[in-house]
Short mmCIF file of C-alpha atoms in Angstrom, two decimals:
data_model
loop_
_atom_site.label_atom_id
_atom_site.label_comp_id
_atom_site.label_asym_id
_atom_site.label_seq_id
_atom_site.Cartn_x
_atom_site.Cartn_y
_atom_site.Cartn_z
CA MET G 201 112.85 137.24 80.94
CA SER G 202 114.73 136.88 77.64
CA LEU G 203 113.29 138.02 74.30
CA SER G 204 112.93 134.40 73.18
CA GLY G 205 111.09 133.61 76.40
CA LEU G 206 108.72 136.51 75.92
CA LEU G 207 108.05 135.41 72.34
CA ALA G 208 107.31 131.84 73.39
CA LYS G 209 105.00 133.05 76.17
CA MET G 210 103.14 135.36 73.77
CA LEU G 211 102.68 132.68 71.12
CA LEU G 212 101.35 130.21 73.70
CA LYS G 213 98.88 132.84 74.92
CA ASN G 214 97.76 133.55 71.36
CA ARG G 215 97.36 129.85 70.57
CA ALA G 216 95.22 129.42 73.70
CA MET G 217 93.04 132.35 72.66
CA LEU G 218 92.59 130.90 69.18
CA SER G 219 91.66 127.53 70.64
CA LEU G 220 89.14 129.14 72.99
CA GLY G 221 87.71 131.18 70.13
CA LEU G 222 86.14 133.89 72.29
CA ARG G 223 85.14 136.93 70.28
CA MET G 224 86.62 139.96 71.96
CA CYS G 225 87.15 143.53 70.85
CA SER G 226 90.06 145.64 72.05
CA ASN G 227 90.97 149.20 71.25
CA HIS G 228 94.34 148.73 72.92
CA VAL G 229 97.21 149.21 70.49
CA THR G 230 99.77 146.54 71.25
CA THR G 231 103.36 147.44 70.52
CA GLY G 232 104.56 143.92 71.28
CA THR G 233 108.04 142.64 72.02
CA ALA G 234 107.92 139.71 69.63
CA VAL G 235 109.07 141.57 66.55
CA GLU G 236 112.44 143.22 66.14
CA SER G 237 112.53 143.75 62.40
CA ALA G 238 112.63 146.32 59.65
CA LYS G 239 109.59 148.28 58.59
CA PRO G 240 107.28 146.18 56.37
CA SER G 241 108.07 146.50 52.67
CA SER G 242 105.73 148.15 50.17
CA ASP G 243 107.53 146.71 47.15
CA MET G 244 104.72 145.35 44.98
CA SER G 245 107.04 143.67 42.47
CA GLU G 246 108.74 141.80 45.31
CA PHE G 247 105.37 140.70 46.68
CA ARG G 248 104.26 139.62 43.21
CA SER G 249 107.32 137.39 42.94
CA VAL G 250 106.44 135.72 46.27
CA PHE G 251 102.81 135.42 45.17
CA SER G 252 103.81 133.66 41.94
CA LYS G 253 105.45 130.83 43.92
CA ALA G 254 102.81 130.35 46.62
CA LYS G 255 100.81 127.11 46.56
CA HIS G 256 98.42 127.64 49.48
CA ILE G 257 97.25 131.22 49.99
CA ALA G 258 95.15 132.31 52.96
CA ILE G 259 93.33 135.64 52.65
CA ILE G 260 92.00 137.09 55.90
CA THR G 261 89.39 139.77 55.29
CA GLY G 262 87.66 142.29 57.53
CA ALA G 263 85.02 144.99 57.44
CA GLY G 264 87.13 147.27 55.24
CA VAL G 265 86.56 144.89 52.33
CA SER G 266 82.79 145.21 52.57
CA ALA G 267 83.10 148.95 53.19
CA GLU G 268 84.24 149.23 49.57
CA SER G 269 80.83 147.82 48.62
CA GLY G 270 79.15 150.50 50.73
CA VAL G 271 78.56 148.40 53.85
CA PRO G 272 79.23 150.49 57.01
CA THR G 273 82.01 149.19 59.24
CA PHE G 274 80.09 150.12 62.41
CA ARG G 275 83.20 151.82 63.72
CA GLY G 276 84.17 155.48 63.70
CA GLU G 277 81.39 157.62 62.23
CA HIS G 278 79.11 154.57 61.92
CA GLU G 279 79.84 153.24 65.40
CA LYS G 280 76.45 154.22 66.80
CA TRP G 281 72.99 152.98 65.84
CA ARG G 282 70.47 155.36 67.34
CA LYS G 283 72.01 156.19 70.72
CA TRP G 284 73.71 152.83 71.22
CA VAL G 285 77.23 151.75 70.32
CA SER G 286 76.84 148.83 67.93
CA GLN G 287 79.15 146.61 69.99
CA ASP G 288 76.78 146.97 72.95
CA LEU G 289 73.89 145.65 70.85
CA ALA G 290 75.83 142.68 69.48
CA THR G 291 75.89 140.74 72.76
CA PRO G 292 73.86 137.81 74.13
CA GLU G 293 72.91 139.94 77.14
CA ALA G 294 71.46 142.69 74.92
CA PHE G 295 69.47 140.14 72.92
CA SER G 296 68.14 138.53 76.11
CA ARG G 297 67.10 141.91 77.57
CA ASN G 298 65.59 143.42 74.45
CA PRO G 299 65.31 141.07 71.42
CA SER G 300 63.10 143.60 69.62
CA ARG G 301 65.79 146.30 69.69
CA VAL G 302 68.57 143.92 68.67
CA TRP G 303 66.46 142.50 65.84
CA GLU G 304 65.76 146.04 64.62
CA PHE G 305 69.51 146.68 64.53
CA TYR G 306 70.23 143.46 62.62
CA HIS G 307 67.25 143.97 60.33
CA TYR G 308 68.75 147.35 59.41
CA ARG G 309 72.09 145.66 58.67
CA ARG G 310 70.46 142.86 56.67
CA GLU G 311 68.56 145.31 54.48
CA LEU G 312 71.76 147.29 53.87
CA VAL G 313 73.68 144.19 52.83
CA LEU G 314 70.91 142.80 50.60
CA ASP G 315 71.20 145.96 48.51
CA LYS G 316 74.98 145.78 48.00
CA LYS G 317 77.11 144.21 45.28
CA PRO G 318 80.62 142.71 45.48
CA SER G 319 83.44 145.25 45.24
CA ALA G 320 86.63 145.07 43.20
CA VAL G 321 88.23 143.39 46.21
CA HIS G 322 85.67 140.56 46.34
CA VAL G 323 85.92 140.06 42.58
CA ALA G 324 89.73 140.02 42.55
CA ILE G 325 89.84 137.37 45.29
CA ALA G 326 87.22 135.18 43.58
CA GLU G 327 88.94 135.44 40.20
CA CYS G 328 92.30 134.62 41.77
CA GLU G 329 90.87 131.52 43.47
CA ALA G 330 89.32 130.25 40.22
CA ARG G 331 92.48 130.91 38.19
CA LEU G 332 94.90 129.33 40.66
CA LYS G 333 92.69 126.27 41.10
CA LYS G 334 93.43 125.37 37.47
CA GLN G 335 97.12 125.45 38.37
CA GLY G 336 96.70 123.13 41.36
CA ARG G 337 97.07 126.03 43.81
CA THR G 338 94.56 126.93 46.53
CA VAL G 339 93.07 130.13 47.93
CA VAL G 340 91.00 130.20 51.12
CA VAL G 341 89.12 133.23 52.40
CA ILE G 342 88.96 133.52 56.18
CA THR G 343 86.55 136.36 56.76
CA GLN G 344 85.28 138.33 59.72
CA CYS G 345 82.55 139.80 57.50
CA ILE G 346 79.03 138.57 58.14
CA ASP G 347 77.64 139.52 54.73
CA ASP G 348 77.53 137.18 51.73
CA LEU G 349 79.57 139.29 49.30
CA HIS G 350 82.55 136.91 48.96
CA ARG G 351 80.23 134.12 47.82
CA GLN G 352 78.27 136.48 45.58
CA ALA G 353 81.55 137.35 43.87
CA GLY G 354 82.23 133.67 43.24
CA SER G 355 84.58 132.62 46.05
CA LYS G 356 84.06 128.94 46.85
CA HIS G 357 86.36 128.30 49.81
CA VAL G 358 85.10 130.75 52.46
CA LEU G 359 85.37 130.33 56.23
CA LYS G 360 83.09 132.79 58.05
CA VAL G 361 84.46 133.06 61.56
CA HIS G 362 81.78 135.46 62.83
CA GLY G 363 78.75 133.81 61.21
CA SER G 364 76.29 135.18 58.67
CA LEU G 365 73.61 137.86 58.56
CA MET G 366 71.78 135.73 56.04
CA GLU G 367 71.30 132.86 58.49
CA THR G 368 69.14 132.46 61.58
CA ARG G 369 69.48 130.14 64.55
CA CYS G 370 66.59 128.98 66.70
CA MET G 371 66.96 129.67 70.41
CA SER G 372 64.88 126.56 71.18
CA CYS G 373 65.86 123.78 68.77
CA GLY G 374 69.16 125.19 67.48
CA GLN G 375 68.23 124.84 63.80
CA VAL G 376 70.36 127.02 61.50
CA THR G 377 68.64 128.19 58.33
CA VAL G 378 69.65 130.37 55.38
CA ASN G 379 67.21 133.27 55.35
CA LYS G 380 67.38 136.09 52.80
CA ARG G 381 63.81 137.32 53.15
CA SER G 382 63.19 141.04 52.98
CA PRO G 383 61.81 141.85 55.47
CA ILE G 384 62.65 138.83 57.56
CA CYS G 385 59.21 139.08 59.23
CA ALA G 386 56.16 141.32 58.81
CA ALA G 387 56.64 143.13 62.12
CA LEU G 388 60.09 144.36 61.08
CA LYS G 389 58.95 145.85 57.78
CA GLY G 390 60.04 149.48 57.67
CA LYS G 391 61.76 149.20 61.06
CA GLY G 392 65.40 149.64 62.08
CA ALA G 393 66.03 153.25 61.01
CA PRO G 394 69.27 154.39 62.70
CA GLY G 395 68.39 158.03 63.48
CA LEU G 396 69.26 159.33 66.94
CA ASN G 397 65.66 160.29 67.70
CA VAL G 398 64.02 157.15 66.31
CA ALA G 399 62.07 155.32 69.01
CA ASP G 400 62.28 151.57 69.54
CA ALA G 401 59.52 149.65 67.79
CA GLN G 402 59.01 147.48 70.90
CA ILE G 403 57.84 144.52 68.84
CA PRO G 404 56.24 141.73 70.93
CA VAL G 405 58.47 138.68 71.13
CA ASP G 406 55.87 136.45 69.45
CA LYS G 407 55.94 138.77 66.39
CA LEU G 408 59.72 138.61 65.96
CA PRO G 409 61.27 136.02 63.59
CA ARG G 410 60.15 132.54 64.68
CA CYS G 411 61.34 129.02 63.89
CA GLU G 412 59.41 127.20 61.18
CA GLU G 413 60.51 123.75 62.23
CA ARG G 414 57.52 121.53 63.02
CA ASP G 415 56.18 121.98 66.57
CA CYS G 416 58.93 124.44 67.50
CA HIS G 417 58.09 128.08 66.78
CA GLY G 418 61.02 129.19 68.94
CA LEU G 419 62.51 132.68 68.81
CA LEU G 420 65.13 133.09 66.10
CA ARG G 421 68.33 135.11 66.44
CA PRO G 422 70.83 136.17 63.79
CA ASN G 423 73.36 133.37 63.31
CA VAL G 424 76.28 135.64 64.08
CA VAL G 425 78.85 135.45 66.84
CA PHE G 426 77.99 138.10 69.42
CA PHE G 427 80.79 139.70 71.41
CA GLY G 428 81.57 137.49 74.39
CA GLU G 429 80.46 134.30 72.62
CA THR G 430 82.64 131.40 71.54
CA LEU G 431 83.35 131.00 67.85
CA ASP G 432 82.15 127.85 66.06
CA SER G 433 84.66 125.12 66.96
CA HIS G 434 84.29 123.45 63.55
CA ILE G 435 85.14 126.69 61.75
CA LEU G 436 88.06 127.33 64.11
CA THR G 437 89.46 123.86 63.44
CA LYS G 438 89.39 124.57 59.70
CA VAL G 439 90.99 127.98 60.23
CA GLU G 440 93.72 126.42 62.36
CA LYS G 441 94.53 123.98 59.56
CA GLU G 442 94.64 126.71 56.92
CA ILE G 443 96.96 129.01 58.85
CA GLU G 444 99.27 126.07 59.53
CA ILE G 445 99.60 125.00 55.88
CA CYS G 446 99.52 128.30 54.00
CA ASP G 447 102.76 129.54 52.43
CA LEU G 448 101.47 133.08 51.87
CA CYS G 449 98.93 135.11 53.83
CA LEU G 450 97.12 138.33 52.99
CA VAL G 451 95.41 140.40 55.69
CA VAL G 452 92.92 142.66 53.93
CA GLY G 453 90.75 145.49 55.27
CA THR G 454 90.80 144.52 58.93
CA SER G 455 91.60 146.72 61.92
CA SER G 456 93.24 143.74 63.66
CA ILE G 457 91.67 144.55 67.03
CA VAL G 458 88.96 141.86 67.21
CA TYR G 459 90.21 138.59 68.69
CA PRO G 460 90.93 135.83 68.02
CA ALA G 461 90.93 136.84 64.31
CA ALA G 462 93.47 139.59 65.03
CA MET G 463 96.07 136.92 65.74
CA PHE G 464 95.60 134.83 62.58
CA GLY G 465 98.10 136.90 60.58
CA PRO G 466 100.74 137.08 63.35
CA ARG G 467 100.34 133.32 63.87
CA VAL G 468 101.26 132.77 60.23
CA ALA G 469 104.14 135.24 60.49
CA SER G 470 105.50 133.40 63.53
CA ARG G 471 106.19 130.43 61.23
CA GLY G 472 108.37 132.62 58.98
CA VAL G 473 105.70 132.72 56.25
CA PRO G 474 105.32 136.03 54.32
CA VAL G 475 102.26 138.03 55.36
CA ALA G 476 101.04 141.06 53.40
CA GLU G 477 98.68 143.63 54.90
CA PHE G 478 96.37 145.72 52.70
CA ASN G 479 94.66 148.57 54.52
CA MET G 480 93.94 152.28 54.52
CA SER G 481 96.35 152.71 57.43
CA THR G 482 98.68 150.74 59.65
CA THR G 483 97.19 148.58 62.42
CA PRO G 484 98.39 147.24 65.78
CA LYS G 485 99.68 144.16 63.94
CA THR G 486 101.47 145.84 61.00
CA GLU G 487 104.88 145.41 62.61
CA TYR G 488 104.51 141.62 62.48
CA PHE G 489 104.16 141.50 58.69
CA THR G 490 106.52 141.31 55.73
CA TYR G 491 104.56 143.70 53.52
CA HIS G 492 102.16 146.59 54.03
CA PHE G 493 100.29 148.19 51.13
CA GLN G 494 98.48 151.35 52.14
CA GLY G 495 95.47 152.73 50.30
CA PRO G 496 92.04 151.55 49.15
CA CYS G 497 92.04 147.76 48.93
CA GLY G 498 90.02 148.02 45.73
CA THR G 499 93.08 149.64 44.14
CA THR G 500 95.96 147.72 45.71
CA LEU G 501 94.58 144.17 45.93
CA PRO G 502 93.51 143.59 42.29
CA LEU G 503 97.04 144.54 41.22
CA ALA G 504 98.56 142.21 43.81
CA LEU G 505 96.41 139.23 42.76
CA ALA G 506 96.44 139.76 39.00
CA GLN G 507 97.82 137.03 36.77
CA HIS G 508 101.60 136.88 37.11
CA GLU G 509 103.77 136.71 34.01
CA SER G 510 105.07 133.33 35.17
CA GLU G 511 101.60 131.79 35.17
CA ALA G 512 100.55 129.57 32.28
CA PHE G 513 98.14 131.30 29.94
#
């Protein structure tokens, strides 16, 4: 098969995966045949020139952004909670088998997040959005993070593709509710410690978070997308629109191994639109992008998004 044929086949496969919206995690490093190009540039002045002309900017963020606020990425050294790999707890099957254990895990994560403040990355993105709005330019944040730090920093246009830790969904009536209580229920107070030798609390199901809708009282679950579940179709439709109209894309603090979000940046690049990656290291998708800026995002991103000399003061 020709190179152009392989490219077309790959893009069709990626588009189908985006449309399906199934959350999948892969540790496979794809080399890909779609890109035969020079190494991504790290020329900040060149990027800044492109940035100054962009009208619709899409910023895709991942766990690395929140890590700079002190939120564990739940990969690498933080991959395990007690003796379980976090990805094995974040599944519908795990919640069905042992809702007490899964709620302990998410209660631990909720309490961590409630104690954190936006990082320099969150602030830079929010300030950029507010500044460019006055110029008739738009910034959208498409985030894989399930915390609320982008909104705390002031970002208004945020699409949360994996849901929110600060929301619950009833297993019976489906009601979604913002819930920032600490603890979320009395039975979880003081629970969720991650130590290897910590025993499960084994909380009775009727003592776990319950729906407060009239005559319901169903079991609540975190309103996050578990691995193996389909992403919210309404959010995906909005994401699809944004990656089709943006004229500049930034991929910030994401490992680019969780699908379908891992293909958002390459999808933009396939249209010939500049994509800039900001990360501590290269990723399986780095080769697809125009720019790559290595180092702490809290150092590189504020410089990249600062007011350009061409902007009106």
